[in-house]
Amino acid sequence: MSCYAENAPIVVERAEGRELIDVDGRRYLDAISSLWVTTLGHRVPELDQALREQLDRVAHSTLLGNGNRVVVELAEALAARVPVDSPHFLFASDGASAVEQALKLAFQFWTNRGVTGRTRYLAFGDAYHGDTVGSLSLGDGGFGTTVFDPLRFPVLRAPAFSDPACIDRACALVREHAASLAAVVVEPLVQGAAGMRMLPADRFASLGRACREADVLLICDEVATGFGRTGALFASELCGLRPDLMALGKGLAGGYLPISATVASARVYEAFLGPDLSERTFYHGHSFGGNALAAAVALRHLELIDEWDVLANVRARAAELAKLLAERVGPLPVVREIRAQGLMCGIELAPPAAGLRWGRLVTRACVARGVLTRPLGDVIVLMPPLTITAAEIEHIVTTLREAIDEVTGA
Ligand SMILES: Cc1ncc(COP(=O)(O)O)c(C=O)c1O
């Protein structure tokens, strides 16, 4: 906050389509989907309508021991789409809570089955799973989290995606430590917060196999990759993974409202069945878990993804984005690497010296030209809404090129 005024933050007042409009009437193309949550755009008439109609029914009622029609309908619709066997849903509000729930479910799964010693998790280098203490423990640190190290529980750490042997090493660790592992946690395909670190999809199947063979639960964190970003509805599908547990968030309700979900396979779910209020019960819940307004938007959002063939647009625009970046940005000597999967894209800069903050300067120059993005260190993140047009893709790349030229004095 001590630098807030100097940074001249944009104060948004309203939006139209994929543009945010600030209090001074300036327009910004939302090229980071409001921190990776907005899928179809802002003020989508159909989503607005779903929200209004739900307001006329009920805004929220607790799911603790009760149900709510629209939340049940959402669970049914999601069940047909998630790559999890006979899925069951536990709703929360944020991605970190969904991960936290998955961690606790995996832990208690073994306890409920009378298995002792399954108390650890395997996570990857560079991982990010959220900011609550459990999800922070799974994460590999960074982002100023060192101060919390004394609170973080230790995990078994596989190498980061930047190491081509990371999956093989993770599989070996799973085999070696199976007796002490509750679960493996992975961001399938793309580690977003790590700076859009990626692995080819076909590398992940062996991880799923290793977990199955060693009887270790697999948790896929699709908070960032879920709901179409990678070109499939879920990255796990591209990776050939069918996790035991899955964390969903961000785009679940199109970026309109905070709703997340932990998905559990029938095998996990059934381990919690038992007498009323017994030690098998999962004593966990959040006040707003399964909010009806958010569920109504999420349900309509899922329908629109199909009705508008959003995934086809993602794939077509992703191809254009990759081509334009390769032509106009990739050849610049100040660009180290371009990484892209669907509409998740990171352009890593190669500053000549440390501490130049090129990432921040380039994104600032983009924002000044009306394209809103935000860096991860020296990685410029481009993650536009899934309904982005070819003209807007062209505008983003042109703007990025101008911004890089300005900052690097080219
Ligand atoms: C893979 C992943 N998991 C979890 C989270 C945490 O989600 P939230 O910020 O909604 O708590 C994020 C956020 O960026 C994420 O990228």
Short mmCIF file of C-alpha atoms and ligand atoms in Angstrom, two decimals:
data_model
loop_
_atom_site.label_atom_id
_atom_site.label_comp_id
_atom_site.label_asym_id
_atom_site.label_seq_id
_atom_site.Cartn_x
_atom_site.Cartn_y
_atom_site.Cartn_z
CA MET A 1 0.00 0.00 0.00
CA SER A 2 2.97 2.33 0.52
CA CYS A 3 3.47 2.35 -3.28
CA TYR A 4 -0.19 2.24 -4.28
CA ALA A 5 -0.47 5.87 -5.38
CA GLU A 6 2.77 5.75 -7.40
CA ASN A 7 1.56 2.69 -9.28
CA ALA A 8 -1.52 4.55 -10.52
CA PRO A 9 -3.78 1.49 -10.36
CA ILE A 10 -6.69 1.28 -12.73
CA VAL A 11 -9.98 1.70 -10.91
CA VAL A 12 -12.61 -0.16 -12.89
CA GLU A 13 -16.13 1.14 -13.00
CA ARG A 14 -17.79 -1.07 -15.57
CA ALA A 15 -17.12 -3.37 -18.49
CA GLU A 16 -18.32 -4.23 -21.96
CA GLY A 17 -17.53 -7.57 -23.56
CA ARG A 18 -13.82 -8.16 -23.11
CA GLU A 19 -13.06 -4.56 -22.18
CA LEU A 20 -12.83 -3.01 -18.74
CA ILE A 21 -13.67 0.68 -18.44
CA ASP A 22 -12.11 2.76 -15.67
CA VAL A 23 -13.56 5.65 -13.69
CA ASP A 24 -12.12 8.08 -16.26
CA GLY A 25 -13.76 6.28 -19.17
CA ARG A 26 -10.52 4.69 -20.46
CA ARG A 27 -10.90 1.21 -21.99
CA TYR A 28 -8.61 -1.78 -21.47
CA LEU A 29 -8.76 -5.09 -23.27
CA ASP A 30 -8.73 -7.62 -20.41
CA ALA A 31 -5.82 -9.75 -21.67
CA ILE A 32 -5.43 -11.57 -18.35
CA SER A 33 -9.12 -12.39 -17.92
CA SER A 34 -9.15 -10.56 -14.56
CA LEU A 35 -6.50 -12.85 -13.14
CA TRP A 36 -7.48 -15.88 -15.21
CA VAL A 37 -11.12 -16.11 -14.16
CA THR A 38 -13.15 -14.46 -16.95
CA THR A 39 -14.04 -16.96 -19.65
CA LEU A 40 -16.80 -15.66 -21.94
CA GLY A 41 -16.25 -11.97 -21.23
CA HIS A 42 -17.78 -9.38 -18.94
CA ARG A 43 -21.51 -8.61 -18.80
CA VAL A 44 -22.54 -11.59 -20.87
CA PRO A 45 -26.31 -11.08 -21.31
CA GLU A 46 -27.08 -14.79 -20.82
CA LEU A 47 -25.06 -14.99 -17.58
CA ASP A 48 -26.54 -11.71 -16.33
CA GLN A 49 -29.98 -13.15 -17.00
CA ALA A 50 -29.23 -16.41 -15.15
CA LEU A 51 -28.08 -14.37 -12.16
CA ARG A 52 -31.17 -12.16 -12.19
CA GLU A 53 -33.50 -15.15 -12.44
CA GLN A 54 -31.79 -16.87 -9.53
CA LEU A 55 -32.13 -13.67 -7.48
CA ASP A 56 -35.88 -14.04 -7.85
CA ARG A 57 -35.64 -17.54 -6.35
CA VAL A 58 -33.02 -17.46 -3.59
CA ALA A 59 -29.51 -15.98 -3.31
CA HIS A 60 -28.10 -18.46 -0.84
CA SER A 61 -29.14 -21.29 1.44
CA THR A 62 -26.81 -23.55 3.37
CA LEU A 63 -25.81 -26.92 1.98
CA LEU A 64 -24.96 -28.10 5.49
CA GLY A 65 -27.44 -30.92 5.81
CA ASN A 66 -29.69 -29.41 3.11
CA GLY A 67 -29.84 -29.08 -0.63
CA ASN A 68 -30.56 -26.33 -3.11
CA ARG A 69 -32.13 -27.03 -6.50
CA VAL A 70 -29.72 -25.04 -8.66
CA VAL A 71 -26.64 -26.39 -6.87
CA VAL A 72 -27.89 -29.94 -7.41
CA GLU A 73 -28.49 -29.12 -11.09
CA LEU A 74 -24.97 -27.71 -11.39
CA ALA A 75 -23.47 -30.83 -9.79
CA GLU A 76 -25.42 -33.01 -12.22
CA ALA A 77 -24.25 -30.96 -15.21
CA LEU A 78 -20.63 -30.98 -14.04
CA ALA A 79 -20.79 -34.71 -13.33
CA ALA A 80 -21.36 -35.34 -17.04
CA ARG A 81 -18.24 -33.36 -17.94
CA VAL A 82 -15.44 -33.85 -15.41
CA PRO A 83 -12.87 -36.61 -16.10
CA VAL A 84 -13.48 -38.27 -12.73
CA ASP A 85 -15.19 -41.65 -12.18
CA SER A 86 -18.74 -41.27 -10.75
CA PRO A 87 -17.92 -37.80 -9.44
CA HIS A 88 -19.23 -36.17 -6.27
CA PHE A 89 -18.85 -32.47 -5.47
CA LEU A 90 -17.99 -30.40 -2.43
CA PHE A 91 -18.35 -26.71 -3.18
CA ALA A 92 -16.37 -23.83 -1.69
CA SER A 93 -15.59 -20.30 -2.79
CA ASP A 94 -11.93 -20.08 -3.84
CA GLY A 95 -9.37 -22.26 -5.55
CA ALA A 96 -7.21 -22.53 -2.44
CA SER A 97 -10.20 -23.83 -0.44
CA ALA A 98 -10.89 -26.44 -3.12
CA VAL A 99 -7.26 -27.61 -2.91
CA GLU A 100 -7.38 -27.57 0.89
CA GLN A 101 -10.51 -29.75 0.80
CA ALA A 102 -8.81 -32.18 -1.57
CA LEU A 103 -5.82 -32.46 0.77
CA LYS A 104 -7.97 -33.19 3.78
CA LEU A 105 -10.17 -35.64 1.88
CA ALA A 106 -7.11 -37.55 0.65
CA PHE A 107 -5.72 -37.70 4.19
CA GLN A 108 -8.97 -38.90 5.77
CA PHE A 109 -9.63 -41.34 2.92
CA TRP A 110 -6.77 -43.50 4.20
CA THR A 111 -7.73 -43.09 7.85
CA ASN A 112 -11.32 -44.12 7.08
CA ARG A 113 -10.03 -47.23 5.37
CA GLY A 114 -7.95 -48.13 8.42
CA VAL A 115 -4.62 -47.48 6.67
CA THR A 116 -2.01 -45.76 8.80
CA GLY A 117 1.07 -43.82 7.79
CA ARG A 118 -0.32 -42.26 4.61
CA THR A 119 0.32 -38.71 5.76
CA ARG A 120 2.46 -37.09 3.09
CA TYR A 121 1.94 -35.49 -0.29
CA LEU A 122 4.09 -35.35 -3.37
CA ALA A 123 4.09 -32.00 -5.21
CA PHE A 124 6.19 -30.54 -8.00
CA GLY A 125 8.91 -27.92 -8.01
CA ASP A 126 7.60 -24.44 -8.94
CA ALA A 127 4.07 -25.55 -7.99
CA TYR A 128 1.46 -23.05 -6.86
CA HIS A 129 -1.81 -24.20 -5.33
CA GLY A 130 -3.08 -21.17 -3.40
CA ASP A 131 -2.36 -19.11 -0.31
CA THR A 132 -4.00 -20.99 2.57
CA VAL A 133 -1.49 -22.81 4.77
CA GLY A 134 -2.17 -26.28 3.32
CA SER A 135 -2.07 -25.17 -0.30
CA LEU A 136 0.94 -22.99 0.46
CA SER A 137 2.70 -26.07 1.81
CA LEU A 138 2.13 -27.86 -1.48
CA GLY A 139 3.45 -24.84 -3.35
CA ASP A 140 7.15 -24.48 -3.87
CA GLY A 141 7.42 -21.07 -2.23
CA GLY A 142 8.30 -17.79 -3.87
CA PHE A 143 5.93 -14.82 -4.03
CA GLY A 144 7.24 -13.61 -0.67
CA THR A 145 6.00 -16.68 1.19
CA THR A 146 9.31 -17.53 2.90
CA VAL A 147 8.06 -15.82 6.05
CA PHE A 148 5.53 -18.64 6.40
CA ASP A 149 8.05 -21.45 6.06
CA PRO A 150 7.74 -22.40 9.75
CA LEU A 151 4.00 -22.98 9.18
CA ARG A 152 4.29 -25.00 5.99
CA PHE A 153 4.22 -28.79 6.36
CA PRO A 154 6.95 -30.66 4.45
CA VAL A 155 6.10 -32.40 1.19
CA LEU A 156 7.98 -34.74 -1.07
CA ARG A 157 9.15 -32.54 -3.93
CA ALA A 158 9.48 -33.76 -7.51
CA PRO A 159 11.53 -31.59 -9.89
CA ALA A 160 9.94 -28.61 -11.63
CA PHE A 161 8.44 -28.86 -15.14
CA SER A 162 11.60 -27.13 -16.45
CA ASP A 163 13.41 -30.44 -15.79
CA PRO A 164 12.54 -32.80 -18.67
CA ALA A 165 12.91 -35.78 -16.30
CA CYS A 166 10.44 -34.43 -13.74
CA ILE A 167 7.61 -36.88 -14.46
CA ASP A 168 9.94 -39.90 -14.48
CA ARG A 169 11.42 -38.73 -11.20
CA ALA A 170 7.95 -38.16 -9.73
CA CYS A 171 6.93 -41.70 -10.75
CA ALA A 172 10.06 -43.11 -9.09
CA LEU A 173 9.28 -41.16 -5.90
CA VAL A 174 5.71 -42.47 -5.93
CA ARG A 175 6.96 -46.07 -6.15
CA GLU A 176 9.61 -45.50 -3.49
CA HIS A 177 7.40 -43.68 -0.96
CA ALA A 178 3.96 -45.16 -1.67
CA ALA A 179 3.50 -46.41 1.89
CA SER A 180 3.74 -42.89 3.29
CA LEU A 181 1.96 -40.98 0.52
CA ALA A 182 -1.67 -39.89 0.81
CA ALA A 183 -1.66 -38.27 -2.63
CA VAL A 184 0.23 -36.75 -5.52
CA VAL A 185 -0.82 -33.21 -6.42
CA VAL A 186 -0.21 -31.81 -9.88
CA GLU A 187 -1.23 -28.90 -12.07
CA PRO A 188 -1.82 -30.90 -15.26
CA LEU A 189 -0.16 -29.57 -18.42
CA VAL A 190 0.53 -25.99 -17.27
CA GLN A 191 1.98 -24.62 -14.05
CA GLY A 192 0.40 -21.20 -14.34
CA ALA A 193 1.79 -19.14 -11.48
CA ALA A 194 5.26 -20.64 -12.07
CA GLY A 195 5.30 -18.49 -15.22
CA MET A 196 3.33 -20.70 -17.62
CA ARG A 197 5.67 -23.68 -17.35
CA MET A 198 4.47 -26.54 -19.52
CA LEU A 199 5.09 -30.16 -20.36
CA PRO A 200 3.80 -32.06 -23.40
CA ALA A 201 0.44 -33.67 -22.60
CA ASP A 202 1.64 -37.20 -23.34
CA ARG A 203 4.16 -37.03 -20.49
CA PHE A 204 1.48 -37.18 -17.79
CA ALA A 205 -0.11 -40.57 -18.44
CA SER A 206 2.79 -42.37 -16.75
CA LEU A 207 2.17 -40.35 -13.58
CA GLY A 208 -1.44 -41.52 -13.51
CA ARG A 209 -0.25 -45.09 -14.05
CA ALA A 210 2.36 -44.87 -11.28
CA CYS A 211 -0.27 -43.57 -8.83
CA ARG A 212 -2.71 -46.34 -9.75
CA GLU A 213 -0.10 -49.09 -9.52
CA ALA A 214 1.23 -47.82 -6.17
CA ASP A 215 -2.31 -47.12 -4.90
CA VAL A 216 -1.60 -43.43 -4.24
CA LEU A 217 -4.41 -40.92 -4.81
CA LEU A 218 -3.98 -38.44 -7.65
CA ILE A 219 -5.19 -34.86 -7.16
CA CYS A 220 -5.34 -32.68 -10.27
CA ASP A 221 -5.44 -28.97 -9.51
CA GLU A 222 -7.37 -27.54 -12.46
CA VAL A 223 -8.14 -24.23 -10.79
CA ALA A 224 -6.21 -22.41 -13.52
CA THR A 225 -6.39 -24.90 -16.40
CA GLY A 226 -10.07 -25.83 -16.07
CA PHE A 227 -13.02 -24.61 -18.15
CA GLY A 228 -11.42 -24.38 -21.54
CA ARG A 229 -8.22 -22.41 -21.09
CA THR A 230 -6.00 -25.10 -22.56
CA GLY A 231 -8.25 -25.89 -25.53
CA ALA A 232 -10.03 -28.78 -23.80
CA LEU A 233 -12.63 -28.37 -21.07
CA PHE A 234 -10.10 -29.84 -18.64
CA ALA A 235 -6.35 -30.29 -19.08
CA SER A 236 -6.58 -33.73 -17.44
CA GLU A 237 -8.42 -34.91 -20.56
CA LEU A 238 -5.52 -33.86 -22.78
CA CYS A 239 -3.10 -35.53 -20.36
CA GLY A 240 -5.02 -38.81 -20.26
CA LEU A 241 -5.54 -38.46 -16.51
CA ARG A 242 -8.58 -39.49 -14.50
CA PRO A 243 -7.79 -38.14 -11.04
CA ASP A 244 -9.28 -39.38 -7.78
CA LEU A 245 -9.72 -35.79 -6.69
CA MET A 246 -9.84 -32.59 -8.66
CA ALA A 247 -9.85 -28.92 -7.65
CA LEU A 248 -11.88 -26.46 -9.74
CA GLY A 249 -12.25 -22.72 -9.30
CA LYS A 250 -11.56 -19.51 -11.22
CA GLY A 251 -13.60 -19.96 -14.44
CA LEU A 252 -16.24 -22.26 -12.92
CA ALA A 253 -18.83 -19.46 -12.98
CA GLY A 254 -17.26 -17.70 -15.96
CA GLY A 255 -15.38 -15.39 -13.61
CA TYR A 256 -18.59 -13.80 -12.32
CA LEU A 257 -18.71 -15.01 -8.73
CA PRO A 258 -16.48 -16.85 -6.27
CA ILE A 259 -17.29 -20.53 -6.47
CA SER A 260 -14.96 -23.52 -6.43
CA ALA A 261 -15.39 -27.25 -6.11
CA THR A 262 -13.51 -30.32 -5.02
CA VAL A 263 -14.49 -33.31 -7.12
CA ALA A 264 -14.13 -36.78 -5.61
CA SER A 265 -14.40 -40.11 -7.40
CA ALA A 266 -16.87 -42.70 -6.14
CA ARG A 267 -13.98 -44.61 -4.56
CA VAL A 268 -13.01 -41.61 -2.42
CA TYR A 269 -16.63 -40.69 -1.70
CA GLU A 270 -17.56 -44.17 -0.54
CA ALA A 271 -14.76 -44.22 2.05
CA PHE A 272 -16.68 -41.50 3.89
CA LEU A 273 -19.98 -43.38 4.12
CA GLY A 274 -20.81 -44.58 7.62
CA PRO A 275 -23.11 -44.06 10.61
CA ASP A 276 -24.46 -40.58 11.30
CA LEU A 277 -21.83 -38.28 12.88
CA SER A 278 -19.29 -41.08 13.00
CA GLU A 279 -15.53 -40.73 12.74
CA ARG A 280 -15.91 -41.34 8.99
CA THR A 281 -17.64 -37.99 8.55
CA PHE A 282 -15.73 -35.26 6.74
CA TYR A 283 -16.05 -32.41 9.20
CA HIS A 284 -15.30 -29.60 6.82
CA GLY A 285 -17.36 -26.86 5.23
CA HIS A 286 -17.51 -23.18 4.38
CA SER A 287 -20.44 -20.86 5.05
CA PHE A 288 -20.88 -20.02 1.38
CA GLY A 289 -20.06 -23.46 -0.03
CA GLY A 290 -22.58 -24.02 -2.83
CA ASN A 291 -23.83 -20.47 -3.20
CA ALA A 292 -27.00 -20.48 -5.30
CA LEU A 293 -26.29 -17.29 -7.29
CA ALA A 294 -22.85 -18.55 -8.28
CA ALA A 295 -24.26 -21.99 -9.09
CA ALA A 296 -26.92 -20.51 -11.39
CA VAL A 297 -24.26 -18.61 -13.33
CA ALA A 298 -21.95 -21.65 -13.39
CA LEU A 299 -24.75 -23.85 -14.77
CA ARG A 300 -25.60 -21.42 -17.59
CA HIS A 301 -21.87 -20.92 -18.24
CA LEU A 302 -21.38 -24.64 -18.79
CA GLU A 303 -24.26 -24.66 -21.30
CA LEU A 304 -22.87 -21.64 -23.15
CA ILE A 305 -19.46 -23.25 -23.53
CA ASP A 306 -21.20 -25.87 -25.67
CA GLU A 307 -23.80 -23.63 -27.34
CA TRP A 308 -21.14 -21.20 -28.55
CA ASP A 309 -18.55 -23.90 -29.28
CA VAL A 310 -16.12 -21.94 -27.13
CA LEU A 311 -13.43 -24.62 -27.24
CA ALA A 312 -13.23 -24.35 -31.03
CA ASN A 313 -12.64 -20.61 -30.65
CA VAL A 314 -9.94 -21.25 -28.05
CA ARG A 315 -8.10 -23.60 -30.40
CA ALA A 316 -8.39 -21.29 -33.42
CA ARG A 317 -7.34 -18.15 -31.54
CA ALA A 318 -4.57 -20.03 -29.75
CA ALA A 319 -3.08 -21.04 -33.10
CA GLU A 320 -3.23 -17.42 -34.30
CA LEU A 321 -1.71 -16.13 -31.07
CA ALA A 322 1.16 -18.61 -31.22
CA LYS A 323 1.85 -17.78 -34.89
CA LEU A 324 1.79 -14.01 -34.43
CA LEU A 325 3.98 -14.19 -31.34
CA ALA A 326 6.46 -16.44 -33.14
CA GLU A 327 6.62 -13.98 -36.05
CA ARG A 328 6.67 -10.65 -34.27
CA VAL A 329 7.92 -11.21 -30.73
CA GLY A 330 9.88 -14.48 -30.68
CA PRO A 331 12.77 -13.24 -32.86
CA LEU A 332 13.55 -10.30 -30.54
CA PRO A 333 16.87 -10.88 -28.74
CA VAL A 334 15.25 -9.75 -25.47
CA VAL A 335 12.77 -12.62 -25.60
CA ARG A 336 14.07 -15.83 -24.04
CA GLU A 337 11.12 -18.12 -24.65
CA ILE A 338 7.46 -18.14 -25.58
CA ARG A 339 5.34 -20.82 -23.91
CA ALA A 340 1.73 -21.37 -24.92
CA GLN A 341 -0.97 -23.96 -24.47
CA GLY A 342 -4.43 -22.95 -25.64
CA LEU A 343 -5.04 -19.43 -24.40
CA MET A 344 -2.52 -19.70 -21.56
CA CYS A 345 0.61 -17.97 -22.69
CA GLY A 346 3.85 -16.71 -21.12
CA ILE A 347 6.49 -14.62 -22.87
CA GLU A 348 9.70 -14.83 -20.90
CA LEU A 349 11.99 -11.84 -21.30
CA ALA A 350 15.77 -11.99 -20.96
CA PRO A 351 16.86 -8.77 -19.28
CA PRO A 352 20.59 -7.99 -19.60
CA ALA A 353 20.90 -7.43 -15.83
CA ALA A 354 19.05 -8.39 -12.68
CA GLY A 355 16.59 -6.03 -11.05
CA LEU A 356 15.50 -4.18 -14.22
CA ARG A 357 11.88 -5.27 -13.71
CA TRP A 358 11.30 -5.54 -17.43
CA GLY A 359 8.22 -7.67 -16.86
CA ARG A 360 6.58 -4.94 -14.91
CA LEU A 361 7.72 -2.16 -17.26
CA VAL A 362 6.52 -3.96 -20.38
CA THR A 363 3.12 -4.70 -18.90
CA ARG A 364 2.87 -1.07 -17.78
CA ALA A 365 3.56 0.01 -21.37
CA CYS A 366 0.86 -2.42 -22.56
CA VAL A 367 -1.62 -1.01 -20.06
CA ALA A 368 -0.83 2.54 -21.20
CA ARG A 369 -1.81 1.36 -24.71
CA GLY A 370 -5.09 -0.13 -23.47
CA VAL A 371 -4.17 -3.80 -23.07
CA LEU A 372 -4.40 -5.00 -19.49
CA THR A 373 -1.92 -7.66 -18.50
CA ARG A 374 0.22 -8.47 -15.48
CA PRO A 375 3.63 -10.08 -15.27
CA LEU A 376 4.98 -12.98 -13.25
CA GLY A 377 8.51 -11.70 -12.72
CA ASP A 378 9.94 -11.27 -16.21
CA VAL A 379 7.25 -13.43 -17.78
CA ILE A 380 4.50 -11.47 -19.53
CA VAL A 381 1.25 -13.36 -19.12
CA LEU A 382 -1.34 -13.37 -21.88
CA MET A 383 -4.53 -15.16 -20.93
CA PRO A 384 -7.37 -13.49 -22.79
CA PRO A 385 -11.03 -14.46 -22.41
CA LEU A 386 -11.97 -17.59 -24.35
CA THR A 387 -14.27 -15.62 -26.67
CA ILE A 388 -11.44 -13.37 -27.87
CA THR A 389 -11.57 -12.47 -31.58
CA ALA A 390 -8.87 -12.68 -34.23
CA ALA A 391 -8.74 -8.86 -34.40
CA GLU A 392 -8.23 -8.63 -30.65
CA ILE A 393 -5.44 -11.23 -30.75
CA GLU A 394 -3.73 -9.14 -33.42
CA HIS A 395 -4.17 -6.01 -31.29
CA ILE A 396 -2.67 -7.72 -28.22
CA VAL A 397 0.42 -8.91 -30.11
CA THR A 398 0.95 -5.54 -31.85
CA THR A 399 0.65 -3.78 -28.51
CA LEU A 400 3.04 -6.19 -26.80
CA ARG A 401 5.63 -5.69 -29.53
CA GLU A 402 5.37 -1.88 -29.21
CA ALA A 403 5.65 -2.14 -25.42
CA ILE A 404 8.75 -4.35 -25.57
CA ASP A 405 10.37 -2.01 -28.11
CA GLU A 406 9.65 0.98 -25.89
CA VAL A 407 11.08 -0.59 -22.72
CA THR A 408 14.14 -2.14 -24.35
CA GLY A 409 14.86 0.95 -26.45
CA ALA A 410 14.71 -1.02 -29.70
C1 LIG B 1 -3.27 -23.91 -10.00
C2 LIG B 1 -3.87 -23.01 -8.96
N1 LIG B 1 -4.39 -23.55 -7.85
C3 LIG B 1 -4.97 -22.79 -6.90
C4 LIG B 1 -5.03 -21.42 -7.03
C5 LIG B 1 -5.64 -20.60 -5.95
O1 LIG B 1 -6.91 -20.12 -6.33
P1 LIG B 1 -7.57 -18.91 -5.55
O2 LIG B 1 -6.74 -17.70 -5.87
O3 LIG B 1 -8.96 -18.82 -6.12
O4 LIG B 1 -7.55 -19.24 -4.10
C6 LIG B 1 -4.51 -20.81 -8.18
C7 LIG B 1 -4.55 -19.35 -8.34
O5 LIG B 1 -3.93 -18.77 -9.21
C8 LIG B 1 -3.90 -21.63 -9.17
O6 LIG B 1 -3.35 -21.10 -10.27
#
